[in-house]
CSV table of C-alpha atoms in Angstrom, one decimal:
chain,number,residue,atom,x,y,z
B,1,UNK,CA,2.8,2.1,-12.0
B,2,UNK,CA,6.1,2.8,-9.9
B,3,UNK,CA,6.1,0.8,-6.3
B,4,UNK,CA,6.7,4.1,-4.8
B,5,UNK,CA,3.4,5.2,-6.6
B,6,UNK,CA,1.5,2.4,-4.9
B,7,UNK,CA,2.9,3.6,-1.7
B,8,UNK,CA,2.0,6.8,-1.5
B,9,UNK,CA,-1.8,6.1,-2.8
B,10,UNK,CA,-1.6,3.5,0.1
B,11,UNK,CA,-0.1,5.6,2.8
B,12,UNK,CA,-2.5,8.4,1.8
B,13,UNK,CA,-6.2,5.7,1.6
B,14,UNK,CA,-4.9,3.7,4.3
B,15,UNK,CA,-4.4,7.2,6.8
B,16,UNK,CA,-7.9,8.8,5.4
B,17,UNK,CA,-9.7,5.4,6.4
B,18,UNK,CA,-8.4,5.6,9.5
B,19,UNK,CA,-9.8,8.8,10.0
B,20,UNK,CA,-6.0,10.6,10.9
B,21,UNK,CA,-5.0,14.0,9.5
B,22,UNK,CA,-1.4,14.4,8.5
B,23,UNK,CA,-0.9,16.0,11.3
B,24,UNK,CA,-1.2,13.6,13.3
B,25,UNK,CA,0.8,10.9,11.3
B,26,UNK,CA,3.6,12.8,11.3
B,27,UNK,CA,3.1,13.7,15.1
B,28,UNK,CA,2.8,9.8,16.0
B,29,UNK,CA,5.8,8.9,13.2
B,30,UNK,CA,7.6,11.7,15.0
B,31,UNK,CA,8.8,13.2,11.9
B,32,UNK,CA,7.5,16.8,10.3
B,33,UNK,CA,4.2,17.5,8.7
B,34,UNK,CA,6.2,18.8,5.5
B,35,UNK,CA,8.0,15.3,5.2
B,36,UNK,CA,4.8,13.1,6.2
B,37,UNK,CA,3.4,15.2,3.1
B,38,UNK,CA,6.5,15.0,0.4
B,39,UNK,CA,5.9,10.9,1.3
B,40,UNK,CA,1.9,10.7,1.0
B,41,UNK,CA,2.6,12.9,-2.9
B,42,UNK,CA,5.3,10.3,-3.7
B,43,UNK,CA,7.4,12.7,-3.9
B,44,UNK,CA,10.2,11.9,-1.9
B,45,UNK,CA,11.3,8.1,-0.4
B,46,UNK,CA,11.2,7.4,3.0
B,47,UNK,CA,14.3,5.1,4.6
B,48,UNK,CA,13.1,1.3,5.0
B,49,UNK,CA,13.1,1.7,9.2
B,50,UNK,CA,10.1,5.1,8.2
B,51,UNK,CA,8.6,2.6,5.9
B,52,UNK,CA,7.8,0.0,8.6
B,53,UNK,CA,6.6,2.6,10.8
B,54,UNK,CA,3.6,3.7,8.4
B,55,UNK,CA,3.1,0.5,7.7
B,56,UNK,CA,2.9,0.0,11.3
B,57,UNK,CA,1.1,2.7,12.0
B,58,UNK,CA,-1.6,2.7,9.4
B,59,UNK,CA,-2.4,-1.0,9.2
B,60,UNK,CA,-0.9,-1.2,5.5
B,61,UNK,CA,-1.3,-4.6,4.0
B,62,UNK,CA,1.1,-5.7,1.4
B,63,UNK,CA,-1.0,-7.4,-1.2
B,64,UNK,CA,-2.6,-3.3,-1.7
B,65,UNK,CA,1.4,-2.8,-2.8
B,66,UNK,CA,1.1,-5.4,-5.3
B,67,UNK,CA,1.5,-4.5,-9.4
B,68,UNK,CA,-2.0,-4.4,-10.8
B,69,UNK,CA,-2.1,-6.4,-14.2
């Protein structure tokens, strides 16, 4: 399982828990719905200063990022 894969399972559990729509993660990340949706699907990689800011913004902890043996 890809990092990126473990990202965007995280981005998208971590925003459901906290009870936030895409919508509004892309409102409060300030970038389009669209994008905020290509990232949560894994399908497209986010520069490392976006990165931080979900991270930020949904309360990501690393060790969910971590390779599952």
């Amino acid at each position: 399982m890809s990092i990126l894969y473990r990202f965007s399972k995280e981005v998208h559990r971590s925003r459901r828990q906290l009870g936030l729509t895409q919508e509004q993660a892309a409102e409060a990340l300030s970038i389009s719905v669209r994008w905020f949706q290509y990232i949560e699907a894994g399908e497209r990689i986010p520069g490392p200063i976006l990165i931080l800011n979900i991270i930020a913004l949904l309360e990501i902890d690393g060790k969910n990022l971590k390779k599952k043996e």
